[in-house]
CSV table of C-alpha atoms and ligand atoms in Angstrom, one decimal:
chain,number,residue,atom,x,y,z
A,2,UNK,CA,-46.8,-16.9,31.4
A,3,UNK,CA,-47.9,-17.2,27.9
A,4,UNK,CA,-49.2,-20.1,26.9
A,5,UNK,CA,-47.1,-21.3,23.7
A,6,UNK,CA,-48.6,-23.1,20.8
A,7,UNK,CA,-47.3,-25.1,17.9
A,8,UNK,CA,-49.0,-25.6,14.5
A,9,UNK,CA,-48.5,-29.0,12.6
A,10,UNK,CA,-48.7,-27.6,8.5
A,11,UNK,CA,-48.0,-29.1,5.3
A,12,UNK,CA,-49.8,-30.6,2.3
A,13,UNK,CA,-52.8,-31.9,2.2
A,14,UNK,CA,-52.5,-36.1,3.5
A,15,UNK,CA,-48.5,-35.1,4.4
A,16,UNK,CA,-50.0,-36.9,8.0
A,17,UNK,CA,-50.5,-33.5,10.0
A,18,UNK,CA,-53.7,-34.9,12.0
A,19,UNK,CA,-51.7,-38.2,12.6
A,20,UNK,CA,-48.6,-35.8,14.0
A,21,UNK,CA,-51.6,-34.2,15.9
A,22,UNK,CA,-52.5,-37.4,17.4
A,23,UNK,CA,-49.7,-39.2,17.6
A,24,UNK,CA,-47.9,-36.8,20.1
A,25,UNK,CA,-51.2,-35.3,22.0
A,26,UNK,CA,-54.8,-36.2,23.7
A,27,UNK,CA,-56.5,-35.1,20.6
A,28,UNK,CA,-58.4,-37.9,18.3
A,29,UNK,CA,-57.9,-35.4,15.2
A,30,UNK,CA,-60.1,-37.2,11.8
A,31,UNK,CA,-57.3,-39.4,9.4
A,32,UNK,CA,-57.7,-40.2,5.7
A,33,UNK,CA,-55.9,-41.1,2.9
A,34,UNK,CA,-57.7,-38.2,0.6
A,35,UNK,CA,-56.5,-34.7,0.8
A,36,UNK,CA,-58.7,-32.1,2.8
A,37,UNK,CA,-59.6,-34.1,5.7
A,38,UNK,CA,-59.4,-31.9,7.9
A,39,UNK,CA,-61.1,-28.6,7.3
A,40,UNK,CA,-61.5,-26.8,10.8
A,41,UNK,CA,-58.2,-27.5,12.8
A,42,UNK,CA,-57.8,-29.9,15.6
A,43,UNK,CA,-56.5,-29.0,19.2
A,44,UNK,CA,-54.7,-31.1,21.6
A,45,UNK,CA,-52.2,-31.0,24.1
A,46,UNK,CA,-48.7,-32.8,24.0
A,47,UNK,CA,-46.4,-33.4,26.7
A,48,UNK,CA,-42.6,-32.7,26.5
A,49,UNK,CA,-40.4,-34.5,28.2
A,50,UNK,CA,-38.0,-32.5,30.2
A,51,UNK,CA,-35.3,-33.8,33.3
A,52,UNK,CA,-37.3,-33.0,36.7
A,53,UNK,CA,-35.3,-31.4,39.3
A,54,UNK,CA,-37.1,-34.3,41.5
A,55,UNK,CA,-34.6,-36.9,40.2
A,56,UNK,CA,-31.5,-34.6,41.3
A,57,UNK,CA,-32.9,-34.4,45.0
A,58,UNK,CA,-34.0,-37.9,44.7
A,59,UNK,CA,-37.8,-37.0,45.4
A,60,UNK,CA,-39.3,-39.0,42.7
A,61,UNK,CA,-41.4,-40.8,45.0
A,62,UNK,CA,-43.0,-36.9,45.9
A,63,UNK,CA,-43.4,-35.9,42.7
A,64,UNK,CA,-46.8,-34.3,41.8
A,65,UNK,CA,-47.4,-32.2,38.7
A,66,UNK,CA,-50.5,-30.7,38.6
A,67,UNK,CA,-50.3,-30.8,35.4
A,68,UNK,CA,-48.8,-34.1,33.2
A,69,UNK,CA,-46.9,-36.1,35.0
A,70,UNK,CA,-43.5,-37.3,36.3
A,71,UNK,CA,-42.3,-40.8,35.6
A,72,UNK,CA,-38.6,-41.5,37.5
A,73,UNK,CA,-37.6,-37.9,36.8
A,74,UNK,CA,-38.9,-37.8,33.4
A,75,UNK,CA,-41.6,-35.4,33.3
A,76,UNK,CA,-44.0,-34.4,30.6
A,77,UNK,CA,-45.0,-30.8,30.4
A,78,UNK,CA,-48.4,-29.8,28.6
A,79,UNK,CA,-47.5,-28.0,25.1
A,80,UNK,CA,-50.6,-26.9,23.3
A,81,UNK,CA,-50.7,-28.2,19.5
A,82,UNK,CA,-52.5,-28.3,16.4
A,83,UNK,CA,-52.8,-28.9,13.0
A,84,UNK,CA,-54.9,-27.1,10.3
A,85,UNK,CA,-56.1,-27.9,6.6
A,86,UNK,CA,-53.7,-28.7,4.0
A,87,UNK,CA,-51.4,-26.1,2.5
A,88,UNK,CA,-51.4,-25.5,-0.8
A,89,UNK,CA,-49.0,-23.2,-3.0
A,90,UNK,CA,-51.3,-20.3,-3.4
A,91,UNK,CA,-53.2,-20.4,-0.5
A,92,UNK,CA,-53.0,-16.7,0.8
A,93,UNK,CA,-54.1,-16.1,-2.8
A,94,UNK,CA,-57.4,-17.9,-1.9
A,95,UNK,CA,-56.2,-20.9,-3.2
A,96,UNK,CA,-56.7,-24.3,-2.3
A,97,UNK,CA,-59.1,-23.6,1.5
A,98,UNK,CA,-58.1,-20.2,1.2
A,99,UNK,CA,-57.3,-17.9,3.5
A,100,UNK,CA,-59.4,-19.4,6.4
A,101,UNK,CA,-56.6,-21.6,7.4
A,102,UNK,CA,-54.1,-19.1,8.3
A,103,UNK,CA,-56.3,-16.8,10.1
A,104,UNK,CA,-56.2,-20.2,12.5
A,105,UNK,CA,-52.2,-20.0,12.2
A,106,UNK,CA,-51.6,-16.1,13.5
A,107,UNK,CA,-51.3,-16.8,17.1
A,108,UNK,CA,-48.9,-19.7,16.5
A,109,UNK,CA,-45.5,-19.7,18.4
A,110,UNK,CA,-43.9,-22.0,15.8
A,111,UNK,CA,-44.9,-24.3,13.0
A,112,UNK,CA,-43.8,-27.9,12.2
A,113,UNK,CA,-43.7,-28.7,8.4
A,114,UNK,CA,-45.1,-32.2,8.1
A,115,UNK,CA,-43.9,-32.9,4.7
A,116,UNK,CA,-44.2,-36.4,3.4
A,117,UNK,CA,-40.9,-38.0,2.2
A,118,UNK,CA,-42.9,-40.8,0.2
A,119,UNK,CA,-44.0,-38.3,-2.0
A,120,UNK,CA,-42.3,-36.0,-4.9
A,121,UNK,CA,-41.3,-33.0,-3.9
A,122,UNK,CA,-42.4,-29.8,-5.8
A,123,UNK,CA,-41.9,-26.0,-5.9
A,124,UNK,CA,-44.2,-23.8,-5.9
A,125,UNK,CA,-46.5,-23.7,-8.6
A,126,UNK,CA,-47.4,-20.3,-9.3
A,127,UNK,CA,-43.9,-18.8,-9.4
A,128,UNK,CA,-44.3,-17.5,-12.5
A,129,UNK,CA,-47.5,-15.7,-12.5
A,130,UNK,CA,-46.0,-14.1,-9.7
A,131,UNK,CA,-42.9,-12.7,-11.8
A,132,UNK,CA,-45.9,-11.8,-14.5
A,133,UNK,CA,-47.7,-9.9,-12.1
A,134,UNK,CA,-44.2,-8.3,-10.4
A,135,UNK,CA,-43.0,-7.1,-13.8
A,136,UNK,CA,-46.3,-5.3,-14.6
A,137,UNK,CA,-47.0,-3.5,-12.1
A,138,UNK,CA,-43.2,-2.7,-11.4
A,139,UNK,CA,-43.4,-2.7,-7.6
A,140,UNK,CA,-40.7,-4.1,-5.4
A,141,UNK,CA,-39.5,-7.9,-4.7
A,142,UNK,CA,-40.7,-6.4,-1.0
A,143,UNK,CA,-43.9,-5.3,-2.2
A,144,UNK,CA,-45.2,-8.1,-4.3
A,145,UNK,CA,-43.9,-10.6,-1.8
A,146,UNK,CA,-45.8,-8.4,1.2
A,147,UNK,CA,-48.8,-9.5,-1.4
A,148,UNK,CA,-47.9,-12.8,-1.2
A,149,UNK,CA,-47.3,-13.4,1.7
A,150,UNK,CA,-50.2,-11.2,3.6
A,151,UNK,CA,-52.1,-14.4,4.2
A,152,UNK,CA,-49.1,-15.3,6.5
A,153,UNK,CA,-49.7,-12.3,8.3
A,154,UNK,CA,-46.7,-10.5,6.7
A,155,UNK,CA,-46.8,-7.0,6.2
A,156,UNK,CA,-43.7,-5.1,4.3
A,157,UNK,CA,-40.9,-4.2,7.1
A,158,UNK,CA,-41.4,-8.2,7.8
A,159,UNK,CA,-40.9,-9.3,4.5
A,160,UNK,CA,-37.6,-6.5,3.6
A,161,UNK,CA,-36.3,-7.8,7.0
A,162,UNK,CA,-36.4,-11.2,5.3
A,163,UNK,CA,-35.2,-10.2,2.2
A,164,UNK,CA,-32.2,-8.6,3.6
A,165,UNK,CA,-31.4,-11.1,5.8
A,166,UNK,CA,-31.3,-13.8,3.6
A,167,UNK,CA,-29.1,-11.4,1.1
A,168,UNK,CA,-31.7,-11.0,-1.7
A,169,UNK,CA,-32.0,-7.8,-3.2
A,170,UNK,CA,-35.3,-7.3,-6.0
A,171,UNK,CA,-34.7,-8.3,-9.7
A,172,UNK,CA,-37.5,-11.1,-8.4
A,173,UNK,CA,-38.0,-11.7,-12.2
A,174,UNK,CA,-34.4,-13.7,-12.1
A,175,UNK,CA,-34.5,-15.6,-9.1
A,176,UNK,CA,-34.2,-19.2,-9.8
A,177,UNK,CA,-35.5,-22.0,-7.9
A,178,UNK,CA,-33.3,-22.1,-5.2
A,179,UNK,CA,-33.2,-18.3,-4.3
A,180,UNK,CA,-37.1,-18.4,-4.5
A,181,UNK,CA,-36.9,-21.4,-2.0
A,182,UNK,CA,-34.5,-19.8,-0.1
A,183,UNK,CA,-36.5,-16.4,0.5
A,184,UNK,CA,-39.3,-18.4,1.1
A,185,UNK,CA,-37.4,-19.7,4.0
A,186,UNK,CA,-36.2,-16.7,5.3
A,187,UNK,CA,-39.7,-15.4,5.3
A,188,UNK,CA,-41.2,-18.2,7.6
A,189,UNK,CA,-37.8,-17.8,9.7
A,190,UNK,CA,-38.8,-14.4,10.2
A,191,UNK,CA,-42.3,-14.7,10.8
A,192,UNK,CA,-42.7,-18.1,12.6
A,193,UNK,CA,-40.1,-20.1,13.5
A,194,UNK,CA,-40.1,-23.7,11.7
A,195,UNK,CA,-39.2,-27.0,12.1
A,196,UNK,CA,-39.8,-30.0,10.0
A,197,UNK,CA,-40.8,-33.5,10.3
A,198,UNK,CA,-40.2,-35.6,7.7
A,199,UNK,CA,-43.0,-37.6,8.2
A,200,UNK,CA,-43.9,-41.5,6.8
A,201,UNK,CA,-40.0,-42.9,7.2
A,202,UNK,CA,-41.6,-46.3,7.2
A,203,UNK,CA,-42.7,-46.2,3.8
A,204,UNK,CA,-40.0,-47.8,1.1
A,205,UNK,CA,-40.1,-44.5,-1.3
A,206,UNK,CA,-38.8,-42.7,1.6
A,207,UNK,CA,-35.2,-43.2,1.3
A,208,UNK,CA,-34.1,-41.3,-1.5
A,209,UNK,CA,-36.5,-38.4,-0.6
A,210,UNK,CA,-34.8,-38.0,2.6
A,211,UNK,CA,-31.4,-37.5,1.1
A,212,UNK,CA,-32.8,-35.3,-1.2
A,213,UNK,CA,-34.5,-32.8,1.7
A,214,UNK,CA,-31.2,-33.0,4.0
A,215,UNK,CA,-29.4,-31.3,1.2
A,216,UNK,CA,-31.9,-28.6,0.4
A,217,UNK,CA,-32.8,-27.4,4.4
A,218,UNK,CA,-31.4,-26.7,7.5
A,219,UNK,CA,-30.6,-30.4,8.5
A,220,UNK,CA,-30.2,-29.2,11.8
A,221,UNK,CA,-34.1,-28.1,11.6
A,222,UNK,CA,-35.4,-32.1,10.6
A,223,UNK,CA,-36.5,-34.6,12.5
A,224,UNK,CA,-37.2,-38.1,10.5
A,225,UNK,CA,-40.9,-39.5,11.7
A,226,UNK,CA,-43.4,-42.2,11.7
A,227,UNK,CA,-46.7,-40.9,13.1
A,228,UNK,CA,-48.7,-43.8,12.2
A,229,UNK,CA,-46.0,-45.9,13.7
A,230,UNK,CA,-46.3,-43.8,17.0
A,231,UNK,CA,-49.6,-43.7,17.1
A,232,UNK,CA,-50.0,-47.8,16.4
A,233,UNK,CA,-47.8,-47.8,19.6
A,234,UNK,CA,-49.6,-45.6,21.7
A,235,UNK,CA,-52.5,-47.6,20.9
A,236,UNK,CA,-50.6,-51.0,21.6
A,237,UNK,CA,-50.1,-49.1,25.1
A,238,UNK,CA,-53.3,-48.1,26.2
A,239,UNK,CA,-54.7,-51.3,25.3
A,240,UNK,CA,-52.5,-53.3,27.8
A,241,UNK,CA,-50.2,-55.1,25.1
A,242,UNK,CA,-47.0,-52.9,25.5
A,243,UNK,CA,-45.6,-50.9,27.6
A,244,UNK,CA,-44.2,-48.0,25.8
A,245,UNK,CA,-41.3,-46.0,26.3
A,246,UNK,CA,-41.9,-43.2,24.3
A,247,UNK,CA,-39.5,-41.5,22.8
A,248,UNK,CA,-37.2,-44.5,22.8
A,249,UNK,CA,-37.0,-47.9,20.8
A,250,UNK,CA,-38.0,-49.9,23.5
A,251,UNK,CA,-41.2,-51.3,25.0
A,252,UNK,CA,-42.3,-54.3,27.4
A,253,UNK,CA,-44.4,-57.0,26.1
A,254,UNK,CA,-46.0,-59.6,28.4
A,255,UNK,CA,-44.6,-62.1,30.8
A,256,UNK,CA,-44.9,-63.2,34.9
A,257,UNK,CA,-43.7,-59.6,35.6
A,258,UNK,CA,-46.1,-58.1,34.3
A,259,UNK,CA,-49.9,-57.4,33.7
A,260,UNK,CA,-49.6,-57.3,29.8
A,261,UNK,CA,-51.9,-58.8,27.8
A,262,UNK,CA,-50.5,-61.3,24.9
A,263,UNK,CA,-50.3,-59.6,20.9
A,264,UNK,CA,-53.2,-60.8,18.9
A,265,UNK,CA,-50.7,-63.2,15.9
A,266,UNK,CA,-52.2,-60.4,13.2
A,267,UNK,CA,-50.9,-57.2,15.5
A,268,UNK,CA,-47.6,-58.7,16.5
A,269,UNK,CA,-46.7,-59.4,12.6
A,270,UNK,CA,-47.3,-55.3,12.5
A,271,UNK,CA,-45.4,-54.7,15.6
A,272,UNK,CA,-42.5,-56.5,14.0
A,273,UNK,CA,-42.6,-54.4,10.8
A,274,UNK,CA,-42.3,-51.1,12.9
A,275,UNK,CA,-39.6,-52.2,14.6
A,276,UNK,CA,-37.8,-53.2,11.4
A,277,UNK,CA,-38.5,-50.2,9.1
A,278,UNK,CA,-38.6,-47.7,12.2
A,279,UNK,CA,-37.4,-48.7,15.3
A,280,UNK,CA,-33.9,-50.0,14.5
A,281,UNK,CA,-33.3,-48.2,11.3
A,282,UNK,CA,-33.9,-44.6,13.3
A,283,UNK,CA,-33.8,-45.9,17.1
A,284,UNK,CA,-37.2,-43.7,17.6
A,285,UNK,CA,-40.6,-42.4,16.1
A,286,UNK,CA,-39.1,-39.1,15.9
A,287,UNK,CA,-42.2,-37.3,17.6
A,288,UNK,CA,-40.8,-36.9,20.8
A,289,UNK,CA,-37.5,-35.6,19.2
A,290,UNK,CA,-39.6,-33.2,17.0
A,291,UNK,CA,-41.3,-31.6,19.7
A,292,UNK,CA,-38.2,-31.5,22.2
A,293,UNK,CA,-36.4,-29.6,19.1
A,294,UNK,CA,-39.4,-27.3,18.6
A,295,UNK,CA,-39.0,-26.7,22.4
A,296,UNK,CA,-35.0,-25.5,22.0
A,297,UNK,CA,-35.8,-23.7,18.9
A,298,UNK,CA,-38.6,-21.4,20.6
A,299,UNK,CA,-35.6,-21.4,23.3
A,300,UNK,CA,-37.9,-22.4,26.1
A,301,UNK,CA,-36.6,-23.7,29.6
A,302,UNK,CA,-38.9,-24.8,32.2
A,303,UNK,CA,-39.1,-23.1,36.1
A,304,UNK,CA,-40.1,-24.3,39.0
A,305,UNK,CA,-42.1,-21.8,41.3
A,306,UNK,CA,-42.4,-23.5,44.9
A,307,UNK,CA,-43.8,-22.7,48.1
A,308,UNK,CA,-41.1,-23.7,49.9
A,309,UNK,CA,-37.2,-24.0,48.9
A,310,UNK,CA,-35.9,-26.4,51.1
A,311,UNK,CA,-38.8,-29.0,50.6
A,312,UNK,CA,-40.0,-27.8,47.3
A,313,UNK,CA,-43.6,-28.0,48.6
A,314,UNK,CA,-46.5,-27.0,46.9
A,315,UNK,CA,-47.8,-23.2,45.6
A,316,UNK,CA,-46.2,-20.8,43.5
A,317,UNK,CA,-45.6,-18.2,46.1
A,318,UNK,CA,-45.0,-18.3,49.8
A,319,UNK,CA,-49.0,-17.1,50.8
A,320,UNK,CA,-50.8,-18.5,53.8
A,321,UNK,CA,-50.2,-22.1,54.6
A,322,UNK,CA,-53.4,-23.9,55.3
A,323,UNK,CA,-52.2,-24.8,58.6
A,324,UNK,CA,-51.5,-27.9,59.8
A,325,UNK,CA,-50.7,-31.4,57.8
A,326,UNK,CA,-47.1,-32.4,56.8
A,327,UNK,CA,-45.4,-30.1,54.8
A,328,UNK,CA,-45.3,-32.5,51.4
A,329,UNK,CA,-48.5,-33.6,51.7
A,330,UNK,CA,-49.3,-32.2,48.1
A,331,UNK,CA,-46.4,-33.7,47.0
A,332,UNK,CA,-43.3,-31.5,45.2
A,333,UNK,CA,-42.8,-29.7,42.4
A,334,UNK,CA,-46.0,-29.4,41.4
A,335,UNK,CA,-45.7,-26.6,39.1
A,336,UNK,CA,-43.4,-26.2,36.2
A,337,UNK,CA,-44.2,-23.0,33.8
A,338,UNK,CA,-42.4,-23.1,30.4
A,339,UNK,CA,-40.5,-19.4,30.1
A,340,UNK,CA,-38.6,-18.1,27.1
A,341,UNK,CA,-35.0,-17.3,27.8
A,342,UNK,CA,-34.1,-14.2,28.5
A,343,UNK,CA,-37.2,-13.9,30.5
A,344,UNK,CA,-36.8,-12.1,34.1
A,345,UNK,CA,-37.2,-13.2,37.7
A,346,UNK,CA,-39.6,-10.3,37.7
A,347,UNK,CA,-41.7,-10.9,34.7
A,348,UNK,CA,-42.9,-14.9,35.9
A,349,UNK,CA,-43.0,-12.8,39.4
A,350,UNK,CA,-45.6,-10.7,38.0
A,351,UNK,CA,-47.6,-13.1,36.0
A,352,UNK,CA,-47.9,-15.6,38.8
A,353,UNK,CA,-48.2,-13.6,41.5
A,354,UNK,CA,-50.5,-10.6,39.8
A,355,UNK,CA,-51.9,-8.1,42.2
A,356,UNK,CA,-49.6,-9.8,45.5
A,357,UNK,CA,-46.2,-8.8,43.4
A,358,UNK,CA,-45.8,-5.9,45.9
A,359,UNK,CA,-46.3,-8.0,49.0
A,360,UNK,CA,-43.0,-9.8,47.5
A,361,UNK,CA,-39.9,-9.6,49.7
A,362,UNK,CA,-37.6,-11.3,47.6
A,363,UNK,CA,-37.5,-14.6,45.6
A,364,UNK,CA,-34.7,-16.9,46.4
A,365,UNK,CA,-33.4,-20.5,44.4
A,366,UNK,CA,-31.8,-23.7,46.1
A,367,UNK,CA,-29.2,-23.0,48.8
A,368,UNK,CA,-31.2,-19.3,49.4
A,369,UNK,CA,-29.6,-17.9,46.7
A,370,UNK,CA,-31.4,-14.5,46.4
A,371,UNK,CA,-32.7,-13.4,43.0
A,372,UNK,CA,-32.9,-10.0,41.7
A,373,UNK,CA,-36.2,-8.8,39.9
A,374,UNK,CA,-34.0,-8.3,36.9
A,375,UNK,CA,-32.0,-11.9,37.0
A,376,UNK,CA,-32.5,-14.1,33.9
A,377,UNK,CA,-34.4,-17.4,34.3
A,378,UNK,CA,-31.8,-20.2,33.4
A,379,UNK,CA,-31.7,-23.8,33.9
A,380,UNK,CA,-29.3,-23.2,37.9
A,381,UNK,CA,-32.2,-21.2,38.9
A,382,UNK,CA,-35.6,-22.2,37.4
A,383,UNK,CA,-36.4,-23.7,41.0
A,384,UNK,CA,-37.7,-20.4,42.8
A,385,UNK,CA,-39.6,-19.4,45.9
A,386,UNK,CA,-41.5,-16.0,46.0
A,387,UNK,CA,-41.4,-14.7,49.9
A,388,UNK,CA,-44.3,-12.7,50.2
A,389,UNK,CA,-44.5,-10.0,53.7
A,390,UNK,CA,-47.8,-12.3,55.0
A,391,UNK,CA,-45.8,-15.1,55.0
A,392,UNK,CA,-42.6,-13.3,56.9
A,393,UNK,CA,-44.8,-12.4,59.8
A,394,UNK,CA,-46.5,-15.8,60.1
A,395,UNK,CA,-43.0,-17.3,59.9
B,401,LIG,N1,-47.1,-45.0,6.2
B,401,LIG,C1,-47.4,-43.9,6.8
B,401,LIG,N2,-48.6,-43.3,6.6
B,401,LIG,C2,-48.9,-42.2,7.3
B,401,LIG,C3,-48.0,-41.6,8.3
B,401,LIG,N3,-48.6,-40.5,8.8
B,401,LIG,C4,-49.8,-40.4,8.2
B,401,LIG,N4,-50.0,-41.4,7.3
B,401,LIG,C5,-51.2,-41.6,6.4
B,401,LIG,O1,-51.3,-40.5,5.5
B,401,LIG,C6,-52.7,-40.3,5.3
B,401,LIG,C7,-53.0,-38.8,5.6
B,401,LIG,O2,-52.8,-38.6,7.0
B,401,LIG,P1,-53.5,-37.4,7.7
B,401,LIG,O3,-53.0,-37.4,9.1
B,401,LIG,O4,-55.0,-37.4,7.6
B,401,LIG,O5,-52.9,-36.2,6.9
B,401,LIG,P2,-53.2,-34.6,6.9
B,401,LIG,O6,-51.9,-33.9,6.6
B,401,LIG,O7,-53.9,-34.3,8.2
B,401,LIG,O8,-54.2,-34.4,5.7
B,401,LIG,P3,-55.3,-33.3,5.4
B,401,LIG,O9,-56.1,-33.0,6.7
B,401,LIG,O10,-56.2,-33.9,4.4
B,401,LIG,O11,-54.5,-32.1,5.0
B,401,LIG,C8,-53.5,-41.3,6.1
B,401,LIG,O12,-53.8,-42.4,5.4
B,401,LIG,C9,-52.5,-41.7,7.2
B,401,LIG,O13,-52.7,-42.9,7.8
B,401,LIG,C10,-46.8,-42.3,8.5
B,401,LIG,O14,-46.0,-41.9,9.3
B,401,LIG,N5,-46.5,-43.4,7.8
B,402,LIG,MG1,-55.6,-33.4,8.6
């Protein structure tokens, strides 16, 4: 299946890098001067999504091969990563140019990092972009398919956003709000976007926030505090807390546990993000902002297993090595992310490759039989492919 990936952008020191390494593996350069990072960063975050394993109460079997599955919760790799700072006038060359958003095309979805300490502004060059429509008289289409090429726009993709956001040309009138609201309608159409509305733990924030809720999709914002995240994480892996990300809550020392006591400096800190994040917003937010850029790319996770009574190991019912109990491996240990609306056919195909046309038939939980053209949905992402090799050993 494809791999998905999602872009952190925004402007320069909005805290993309700290988004970056706040919710992934990646150690992605941080500082408090604008350009820092100049080639992008990769990483890999981990969603977390319900296992099937807690429903059939096999936690104790659970074995991703990939990520990992704590009391049902599992985390499922998501590739991510954040690029240079966007300026207004970027695809014109401005700011790093266009090098930046060749790095964006093969993005899946994008997460504005915006920084809601900061003032927010509209784009700058607006009106030498009205100067430049009205002389050479072209179309609101065509000079925004200018515009816009460093996106990777091209005309039908910009008149598709046009019409669906109801503009029609006479560009030259368009106040602020109907430029912001095809600029929207653009990014809707050519990347899906989310925000995070990053830096909640900083006093300015406040009144910045209200301001944003007003002007977007609220439904599209998540309210964050990477640095506060990422000062957790650290916390974790250090041995001081144990983290439960996602939530409010976290462990400190005591007989029960192998925690080791705060430094008095640290636990001063801890207390702040607790107060200014934690119980004002009950989270970080960076979870939440990647489960929501999950449902907005409208992906749901399936299960391929060998075996669909014991959810054993393997994507498709091949040989068995022989032998040795039939959970050795563990369960579940696969879990592909699909879009939906994808077929039973189409992961079929991409898992199985070449062997397709040795499949019999693919079946869910209970032996439910599933049709090549059945839609993947959450009551049957568990799936077994019965291949003929398998039918005769059997
Ligand atoms: N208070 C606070 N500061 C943050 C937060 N996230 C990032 N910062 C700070 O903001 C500054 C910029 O962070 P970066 O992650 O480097 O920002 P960026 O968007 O990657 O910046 P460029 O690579 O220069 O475009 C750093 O000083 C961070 O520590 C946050 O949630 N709260
Ligand atoms: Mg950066």
């Amino acid at each position: 299946m494809k791999d998905f990936l999602v872009a952190c952008v925004g402007k320069p020191s909005a805290g993309k890098s700290s988004f970056l390494n706040a919710v992934s593996d990646a150690a992605a350069k941080v500082g408090n001067f604008p350009f820092t990072t100049i080639k992008p960063n990769h990483g890999v975050a981990y969603v977390h999504i319900d296992c099937p394993c807690k429903r059939f109460g096999k936690q104790a079997q659970c074995a991703p091969k990939h990520g990992k599955c704590v009391d049902g919760t599992r985390m499922v790799p998501l590739r991510i990563m954040d690029v240079a700072g966007l300026v207004p006038g970027a695809s014109t060359g401005e700011g790093l140019g266009n090098q930046f958003l060749d790095d964006l095309r093969t993005a899946d979805l994008l997460i504005h990092v915006v920084d809601a300490s900061g003032t927010t502004d509209a784009a700058g060059k607006w009106p030498n972009i009205v100067r430049r429509h009205t002389a050479t008289a072209q179309s609101a289409a065509e000079t925004l398919a200018l515009q816009f090429s460093g996106y990777g726009a091209n005309l039908s993709c910009v008149q598709k956003s046009l019409d669906r956001c109801g503009m029609k040309d006479g560009l030259d009138t368009w106040d602020e709000d109907a430029v912001r609201k095809v600029v929207d309608g653009f990014l809707d159409e050519r990347f899906p976007t989310i925000i995070a509305l990053n830096k909640i733990d900083l006093p300015d924030s406040d009144k910045n926030v209200d301001k944003i809720f007003r002007k977007y999709d609220p439904s599209k914002i998540i309210l964050t505090s990477a640095l506060a995240e990422v000062f957790l994480r650290k916390l974790h892996s250090q041995g001081f807390i144990n983290y439960h990300e996602g939530t409010e809550f976290f462990d400190l020392a005591d007989e029960s546990n192998s925690l080791k006591p705060i430094p008095a400096a640290t636990q001063s800190r801890l207390e702040k993000v607790q107060d200014l994040v934690l119980f004002r917003y009950g989270n970080t937010g960076v979870q939440a902002t990647l489960k929501l850029a999950m449902d907005t790319l409208q992906l749901i996770p399936a299960f391929p297993v060998r075996n669909i009574n014991s959810f054993g190991d393997g994507v498709a019912g091949g040989g068995s090595s022989g032998g040795g109990g039939k959970e050795k491996t563990g369960v579940f240990r696969d879990c592909v992310l699909v879009k939906k609306g994808t077929k039973v056919g189409d992961l079929m195909a991409d898992l199985l490759g070449e062997s397709k046309k040795f499949c019999l038939y693919a079946e869910t939980v209970g032996g439910v039989r599933l049709g090549e053209d059945d839609e993947i949905t959450p009551n049957n992402s568990i799936m077994s492919f019965k291949l003929s090799g398998d039918a005769v050993r059997e």
